[in-house]
Tab-separated table of C-alpha atoms in Angstrom:
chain	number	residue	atom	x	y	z
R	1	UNK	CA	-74.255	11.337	-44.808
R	2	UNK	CA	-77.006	13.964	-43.786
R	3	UNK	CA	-76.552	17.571	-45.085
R	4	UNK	CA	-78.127	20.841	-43.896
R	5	UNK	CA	-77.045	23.750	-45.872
R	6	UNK	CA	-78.376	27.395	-44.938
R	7	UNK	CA	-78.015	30.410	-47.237
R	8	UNK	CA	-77.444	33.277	-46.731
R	9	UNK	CA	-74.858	33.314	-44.236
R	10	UNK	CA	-76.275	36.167	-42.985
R	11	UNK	CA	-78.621	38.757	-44.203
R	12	UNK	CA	-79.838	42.348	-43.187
R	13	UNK	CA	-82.631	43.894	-44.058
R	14	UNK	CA	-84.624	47.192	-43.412
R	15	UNK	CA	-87.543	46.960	-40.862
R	16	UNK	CA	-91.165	45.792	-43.065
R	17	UNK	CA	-88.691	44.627	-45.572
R	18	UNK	CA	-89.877	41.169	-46.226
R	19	UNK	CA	-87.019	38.143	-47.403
R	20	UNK	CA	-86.160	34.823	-47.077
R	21	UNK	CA	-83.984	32.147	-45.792
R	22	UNK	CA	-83.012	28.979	-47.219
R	23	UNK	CA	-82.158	25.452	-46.081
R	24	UNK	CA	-81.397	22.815	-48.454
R	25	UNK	CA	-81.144	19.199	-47.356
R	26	UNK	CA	-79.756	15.248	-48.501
R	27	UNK	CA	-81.024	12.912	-46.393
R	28	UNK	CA	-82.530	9.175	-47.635
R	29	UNK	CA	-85.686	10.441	-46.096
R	30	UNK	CA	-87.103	12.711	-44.127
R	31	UNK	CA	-88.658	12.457	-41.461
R	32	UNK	CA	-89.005	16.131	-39.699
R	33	UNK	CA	-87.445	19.399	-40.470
R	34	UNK	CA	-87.426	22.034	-37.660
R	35	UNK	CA	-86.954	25.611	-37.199
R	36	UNK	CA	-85.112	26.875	-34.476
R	37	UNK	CA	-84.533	30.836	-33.403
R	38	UNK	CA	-81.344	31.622	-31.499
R	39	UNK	CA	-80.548	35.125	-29.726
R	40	UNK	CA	-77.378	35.730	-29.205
R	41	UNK	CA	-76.249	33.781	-25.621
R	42	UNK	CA	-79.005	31.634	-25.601
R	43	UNK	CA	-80.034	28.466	-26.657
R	44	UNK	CA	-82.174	27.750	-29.587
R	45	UNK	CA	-85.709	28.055	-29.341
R	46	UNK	CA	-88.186	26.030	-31.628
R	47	UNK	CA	-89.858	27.223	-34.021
R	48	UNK	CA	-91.990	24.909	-36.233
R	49	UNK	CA	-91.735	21.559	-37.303
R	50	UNK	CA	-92.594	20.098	-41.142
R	51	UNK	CA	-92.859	16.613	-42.179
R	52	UNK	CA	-93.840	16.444	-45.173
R	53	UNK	CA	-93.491	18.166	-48.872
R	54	UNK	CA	-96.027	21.075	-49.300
R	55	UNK	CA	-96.844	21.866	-45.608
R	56	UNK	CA	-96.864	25.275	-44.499
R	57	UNK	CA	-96.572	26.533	-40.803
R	58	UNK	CA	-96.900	30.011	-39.906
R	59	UNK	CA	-96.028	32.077	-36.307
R	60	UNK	CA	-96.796	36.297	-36.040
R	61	UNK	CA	-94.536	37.252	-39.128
R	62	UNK	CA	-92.631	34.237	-40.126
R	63	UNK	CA	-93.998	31.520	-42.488
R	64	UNK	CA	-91.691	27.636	-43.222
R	65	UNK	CA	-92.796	26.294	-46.230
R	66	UNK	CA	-91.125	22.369	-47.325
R	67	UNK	CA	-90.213	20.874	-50.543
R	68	UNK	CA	-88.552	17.215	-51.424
R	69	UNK	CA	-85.374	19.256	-51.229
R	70	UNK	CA	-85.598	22.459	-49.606
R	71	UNK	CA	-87.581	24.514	-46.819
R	72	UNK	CA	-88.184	28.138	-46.716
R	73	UNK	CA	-88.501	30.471	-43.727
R	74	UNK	CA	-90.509	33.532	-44.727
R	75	UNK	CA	-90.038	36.711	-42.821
R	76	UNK	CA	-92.915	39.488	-43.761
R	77	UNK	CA	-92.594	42.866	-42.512
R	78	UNK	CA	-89.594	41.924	-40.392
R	79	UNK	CA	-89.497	43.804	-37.322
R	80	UNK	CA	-85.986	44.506	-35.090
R	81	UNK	CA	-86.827	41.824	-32.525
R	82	UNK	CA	-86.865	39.740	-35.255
R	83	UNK	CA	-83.043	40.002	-35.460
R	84	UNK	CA	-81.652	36.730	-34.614
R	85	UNK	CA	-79.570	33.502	-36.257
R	86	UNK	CA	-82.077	31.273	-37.640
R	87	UNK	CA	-81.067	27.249	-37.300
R	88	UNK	CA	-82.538	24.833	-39.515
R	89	UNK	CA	-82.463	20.853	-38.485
R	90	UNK	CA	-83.253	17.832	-40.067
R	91	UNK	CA	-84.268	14.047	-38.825
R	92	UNK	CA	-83.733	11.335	-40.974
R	93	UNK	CA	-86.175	8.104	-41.532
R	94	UNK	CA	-84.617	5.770	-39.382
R	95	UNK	CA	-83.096	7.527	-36.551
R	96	UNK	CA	-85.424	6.637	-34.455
R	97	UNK	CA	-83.691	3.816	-33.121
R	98	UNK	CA	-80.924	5.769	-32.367
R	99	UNK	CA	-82.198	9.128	-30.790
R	100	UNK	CA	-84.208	10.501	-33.014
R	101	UNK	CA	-81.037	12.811	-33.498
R	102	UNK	CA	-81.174	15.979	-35.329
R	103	UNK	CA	-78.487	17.038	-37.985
R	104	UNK	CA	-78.458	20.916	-37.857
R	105	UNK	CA	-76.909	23.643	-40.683
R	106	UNK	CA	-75.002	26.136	-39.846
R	107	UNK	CA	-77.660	29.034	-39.408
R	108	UNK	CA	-78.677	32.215	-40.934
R	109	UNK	CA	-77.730	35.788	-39.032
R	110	UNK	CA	-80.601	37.768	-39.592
R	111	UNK	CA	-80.090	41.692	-38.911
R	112	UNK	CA	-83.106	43.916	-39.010
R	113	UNK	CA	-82.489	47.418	-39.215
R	114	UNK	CA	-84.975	50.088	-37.595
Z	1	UNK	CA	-88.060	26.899	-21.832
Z	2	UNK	CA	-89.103	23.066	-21.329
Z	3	UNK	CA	-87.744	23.680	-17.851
Z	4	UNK	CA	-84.525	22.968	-18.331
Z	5	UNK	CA	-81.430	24.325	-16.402
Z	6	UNK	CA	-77.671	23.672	-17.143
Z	7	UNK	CA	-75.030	24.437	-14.603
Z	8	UNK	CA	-72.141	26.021	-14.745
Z	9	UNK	CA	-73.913	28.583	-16.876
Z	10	UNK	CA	-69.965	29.794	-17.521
Z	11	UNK	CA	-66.388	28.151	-16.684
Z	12	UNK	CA	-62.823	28.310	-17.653
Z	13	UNK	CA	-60.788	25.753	-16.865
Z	14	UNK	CA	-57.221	24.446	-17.810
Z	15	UNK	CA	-55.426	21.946	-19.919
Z	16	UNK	CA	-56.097	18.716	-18.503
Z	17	UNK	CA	-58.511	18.979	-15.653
Z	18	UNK	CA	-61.574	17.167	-15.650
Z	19	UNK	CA	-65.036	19.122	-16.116
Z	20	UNK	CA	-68.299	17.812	-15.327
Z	21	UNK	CA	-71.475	19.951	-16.869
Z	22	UNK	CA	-74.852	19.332	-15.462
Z	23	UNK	CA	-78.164	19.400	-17.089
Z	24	UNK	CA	-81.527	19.271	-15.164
Z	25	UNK	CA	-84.975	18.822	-16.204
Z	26	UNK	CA	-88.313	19.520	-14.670
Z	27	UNK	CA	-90.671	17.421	-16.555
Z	28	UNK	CA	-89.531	13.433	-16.816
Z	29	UNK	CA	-88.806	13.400	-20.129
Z	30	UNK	CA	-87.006	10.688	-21.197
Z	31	UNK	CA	-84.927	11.591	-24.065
Z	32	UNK	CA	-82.077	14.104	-23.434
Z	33	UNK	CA	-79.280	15.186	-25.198
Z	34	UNK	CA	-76.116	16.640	-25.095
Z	35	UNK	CA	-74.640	19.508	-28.040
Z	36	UNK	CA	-71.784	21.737	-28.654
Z	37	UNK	CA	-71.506	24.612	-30.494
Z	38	UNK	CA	-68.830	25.670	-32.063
Z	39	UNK	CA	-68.487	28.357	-35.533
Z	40	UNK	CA	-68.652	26.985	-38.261
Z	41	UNK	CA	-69.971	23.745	-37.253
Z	42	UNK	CA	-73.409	24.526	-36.027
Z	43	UNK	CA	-74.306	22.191	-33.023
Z	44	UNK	CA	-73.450	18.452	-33.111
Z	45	UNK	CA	-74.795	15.758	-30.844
Z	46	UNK	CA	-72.008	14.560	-28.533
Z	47	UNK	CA	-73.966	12.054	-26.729
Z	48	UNK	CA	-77.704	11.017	-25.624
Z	49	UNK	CA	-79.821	9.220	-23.325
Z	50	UNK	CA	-83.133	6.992	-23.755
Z	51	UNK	CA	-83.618	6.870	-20.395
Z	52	UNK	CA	-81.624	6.257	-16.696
Z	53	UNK	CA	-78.403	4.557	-17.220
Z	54	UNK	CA	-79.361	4.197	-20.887
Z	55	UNK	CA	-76.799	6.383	-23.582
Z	56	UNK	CA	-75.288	6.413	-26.337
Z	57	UNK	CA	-72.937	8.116	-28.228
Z	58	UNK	CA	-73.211	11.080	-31.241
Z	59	UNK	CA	-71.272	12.127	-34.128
Z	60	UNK	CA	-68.190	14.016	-31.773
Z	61	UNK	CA	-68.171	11.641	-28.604
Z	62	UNK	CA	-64.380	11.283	-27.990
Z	63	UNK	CA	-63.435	12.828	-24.883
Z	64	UNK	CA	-66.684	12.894	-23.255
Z	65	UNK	CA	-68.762	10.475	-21.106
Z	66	UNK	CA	-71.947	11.112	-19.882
Z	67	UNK	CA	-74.415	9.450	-17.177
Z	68	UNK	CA	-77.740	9.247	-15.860
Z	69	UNK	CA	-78.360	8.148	-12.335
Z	70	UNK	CA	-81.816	10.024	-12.264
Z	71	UNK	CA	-84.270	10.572	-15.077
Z	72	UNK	CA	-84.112	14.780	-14.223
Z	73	UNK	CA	-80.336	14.962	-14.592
Z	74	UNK	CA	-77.913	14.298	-17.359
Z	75	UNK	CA	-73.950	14.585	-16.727
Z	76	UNK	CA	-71.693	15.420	-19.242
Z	77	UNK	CA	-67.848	14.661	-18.385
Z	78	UNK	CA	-64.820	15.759	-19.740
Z	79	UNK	CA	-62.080	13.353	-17.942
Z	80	UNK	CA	-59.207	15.996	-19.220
Z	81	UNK	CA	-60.197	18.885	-21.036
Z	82	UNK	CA	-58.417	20.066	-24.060
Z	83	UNK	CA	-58.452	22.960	-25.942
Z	84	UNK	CA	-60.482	21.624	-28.656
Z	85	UNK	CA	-63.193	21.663	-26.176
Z	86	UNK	CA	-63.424	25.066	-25.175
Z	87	UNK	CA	-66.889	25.421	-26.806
Z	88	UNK	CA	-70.336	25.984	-25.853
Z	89	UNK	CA	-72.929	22.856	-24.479
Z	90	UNK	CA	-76.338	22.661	-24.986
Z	91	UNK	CA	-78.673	20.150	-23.557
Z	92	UNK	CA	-81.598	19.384	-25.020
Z	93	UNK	CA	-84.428	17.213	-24.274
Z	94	UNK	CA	-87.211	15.687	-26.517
Z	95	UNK	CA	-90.757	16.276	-25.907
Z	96	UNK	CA	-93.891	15.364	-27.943
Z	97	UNK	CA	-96.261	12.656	-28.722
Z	98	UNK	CA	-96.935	9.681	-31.167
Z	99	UNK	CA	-94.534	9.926	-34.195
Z	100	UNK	CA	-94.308	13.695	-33.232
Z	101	UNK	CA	-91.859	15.396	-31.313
Z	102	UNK	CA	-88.910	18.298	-31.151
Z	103	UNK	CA	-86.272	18.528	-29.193
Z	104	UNK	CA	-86.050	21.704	-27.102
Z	105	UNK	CA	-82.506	23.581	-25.597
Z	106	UNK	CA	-81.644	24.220	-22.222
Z	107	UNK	CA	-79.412	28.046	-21.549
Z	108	UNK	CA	-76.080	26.531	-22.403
Z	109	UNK	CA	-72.583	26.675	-21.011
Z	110	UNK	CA	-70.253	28.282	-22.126
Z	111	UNK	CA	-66.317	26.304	-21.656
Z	112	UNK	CA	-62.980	27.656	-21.705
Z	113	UNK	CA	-60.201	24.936	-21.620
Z	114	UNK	CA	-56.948	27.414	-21.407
């Protein structure tokens, strides 16, 4: 069965205080992982896709990096507005035939202190 | 925001009346998807369509039935709520081209079965 696992929890950090998130996946292969940004009361917004092991995707301050095993979501210089849960999703090889469904973790709170 | 709108945007029902949740699209897409969201569970795919009159079910289907008369609008049904539903729905449609493609997240709705 797919897994999606997303450390920390949740993490706060001081405005221009650069971190990063975590997701860590199981999945007989992969076919996409995405990055999705959530404010609170809304739905998810997407972020970046990355298909394969070594691609890098960057948007303003944030940068997702993939491995075999694991994808990273950079944050440099975090600003406030950057303070949001941060969803990380994964599509398995072979899903295709059956809605290219996404298996999502849990998410990361981010707080970003002024 | 993929111009999707879901309707209610809130509503709180009771034990054992049936709730029907619509999602609307904009742009003919033909995938579209229905979520909840729940803590500690992150979202999980209740049910999907390929296309009009075309669905199938997701991981957490039981209780739910969906259908698609027209390719804008996706119903989700609950034929007699239950607590364990009081939740919040996403839909979601897929968008993209080739072997590419992300799935992107109407408003939500938020339900309260009391």
């Amino acid at each position: 069965e797919d897994q999606v696992t997303q450390s920390p929890e949740a993490l706060r950090l001081q405005e221009g205080e650069s971190s990063s998130l975590n997701c860590s996946y199981t999945v007989s292969g992969l076919r996409g992982l995405f990055w999705y940004r959530q404010d609170p009361g809304k739905g998810p917004e997407f972020l970046f896709t990355l298909y394969s092991a070594g691609e890098e995707k960057e948007k303003e301050r944030l940068k997702a990096t993939l491995t075999k095993k694991e994808s990273f979501l950079h944050i440099t210089a975090p600003k406030p507005e950057d303070s949001a849960t941060y969803l990380c999703a994964v599509q398995e090889i072979g899903t295709e035939t059956s809605g290219s469904r996404l298996t999502f973790g849990e998410g990361t709170q981010l707080t970003v202190n002024p | 925001d993929a111009g999707i709108t879901q309707s209610p945007r809130h509503k709180v029902t009771e034990t054992g009346t049936p709730v029907t949740l619509r999602c609307h699209q904009t742009e003919n897409h033909r995938y579209m998807y229905w979520y909840r969201q729940d803590p500690g569970h992150g979202l999980r795919l209740i049910h999907y369509s390929y296309g009009v009159k075309d669905t199938d079910k997701g991981e957490v289907s039981d209780g739910y039935s969906v259908s698609r008369s027209k390719t804008e609008d996706f119903l989700l049904t609950l034929e007699s709520a239950t607590s364990s539903q009081t939740s919040v729905y996403f839909c979601a449609i897929r968008a993209g081209q080739g072997a590419r493609y992300e799935q992107y997240f109407g408003p939500g709705t938020r339900l309260t079965v009391t």
